[in-house]
Amino acid sequence: MSAAAYDLILKNGTAVLPEGTHTADIAVKDGKIMAIGKIDGEATETIDCTGLHILPGVIDTQVHFREPGGTHKEDLEHGMKAAAMGGVTGIFEMPNTNPLTTTPEALQDKLGRASKGAWCDYAFYFGGTAQNAKNLSEWENLPGVCGVKIFMGSSTGDLLSATDDEVLAVLSNGKRVVAAHAEDEMMMIENKKNILGDSTDVAMHHIWRSKESCLSATTRLVTLARKAGRRVHVLHITSAEEMEYLAQNKDIASVEVLPNHLTLHAPDCYNKLGTLAQQNPPIREKEHQDALWRAIDDGTVDIIGSDHAAHTMEEKQGTYPSTPSGTPGVQTLVPIMLDHVNNGKLTLERFVDLVCEGPHRIHQIAGKGRITKGYDGDFTIVDMNKTETITHAQQQSKCGWTPYDGKTVKGWPVMTVVRGNIVMRDGELQGTPKGRPIAFRETL
Ligand code: DOR
């Protein structure tokens, strides 16, 4: 018997291609896309995708998988299982683990751990601080690094660059993407004392972690970026005022928003979910959510990431504000956003732009983010007509809960393909973990 020409052919799907969305067969060999169009050749496996949409593999550029240091609530294997189950083919993991990912040794440790149970491809952020800034030009280019992360305001973990000098030190060393958590530490310390005081009400979360604190950090960051001549990627924008400012500064700043901020709003989320809706920066009122949607519409937003940040139910059930901030999200990113597509909030093509093309463009990912010949055979195959209810029980995350428990959505990932390997089909993981570190183009 002659060897099949291809490893995998996806037949008759509606493919979201760079030139438009239309019916096409797609063939993969040795992990790469070899042909797109009407394909008659033989393959080891042929899958009929009639009635399904084939998207480029979704890349979640902001997850916290807690390993090492917090593996009682999440670890790399569970986090990547959750990714594969949710239609995500690649993840960028954050450095606020314990130890922090601020040295080459810590990076190597994470790469070694990830290789043991990788259900998707992966890369890690290097944590930037004033202490390691001088080494960043060299360390940011280590294999497996997707960029540098700074926290301007305290959140989970000890990574902090609160002052202008500290931020400038990081921005002045290196060329890769600097992704920033922009909340103003000094303002939040004052607000915690003067506004939150002794309150234990989680509905205060978005009031003391104020929109003014976010705007202050974002404007300081952009001013410092101009001084250093270095682009910045501003993570999880939550307020109308920041969006308005960033829309005027797109030449130096790219912008991320989260599904939670597009879906939940204050005060309802705090009334319904309590501390399960506590995250940083916080979920704000509907008028801010509306502004985020306008920014999706007008092109200000470049990327949607989940900011998957698992904490155990027990930790979340403590007394606010000692409860930790963050919600899991890597497994629900695709279903929640497909539901928004079905509700007419954005087109499927714009969704692909935000979770495939956007990550490719901003981070200069090599060979991922679009369905084109020679690129990796990564696909998120979705059934836009499938109605499902999201539950705690479905969640692969070690924390075992989701803020969307009980929510019925239309649009669901039915298959996840990583470099030609089917890792999830119809809600079941398939085969063995085959994930690898993601590669990047050399920055200019
Ligand atoms: O709510 C959050 N949780 N925001 C962050 O920036 C960090 C994250 C975490 O790691 O728990």
PDB file of N, CA and C in Angstrom, residues 188 193 443:
ATOM      1  N   MET A 188      -3.798  53.023  44.281  1.00  0.00           N
ATOM      2  CA  MET A 188      -4.575  51.942  44.909  1.00  0.00           C
ATOM      3  C   MET A 188      -4.282  51.831  46.401  1.00  0.00           C
ATOM      4  N   LYS A 193      -7.056  52.546  51.581  1.00  0.00           N
ATOM      5  CA  LYS A 193      -7.177  53.150  52.919  1.00  0.00           C
ATOM      6  C   LYS A 193      -8.421  54.050  52.984  1.00  0.00           C
ATOM      7  N   THR A 443      12.799  39.705  16.035  1.00  0.00           N
ATOM      8  CA  THR A 443      12.238  41.059  15.958  1.00  0.00           C
ATOM      9  C   THR A 443      13.207  41.964  15.221  1.00  0.00           C
TER      10      THR A 443
END
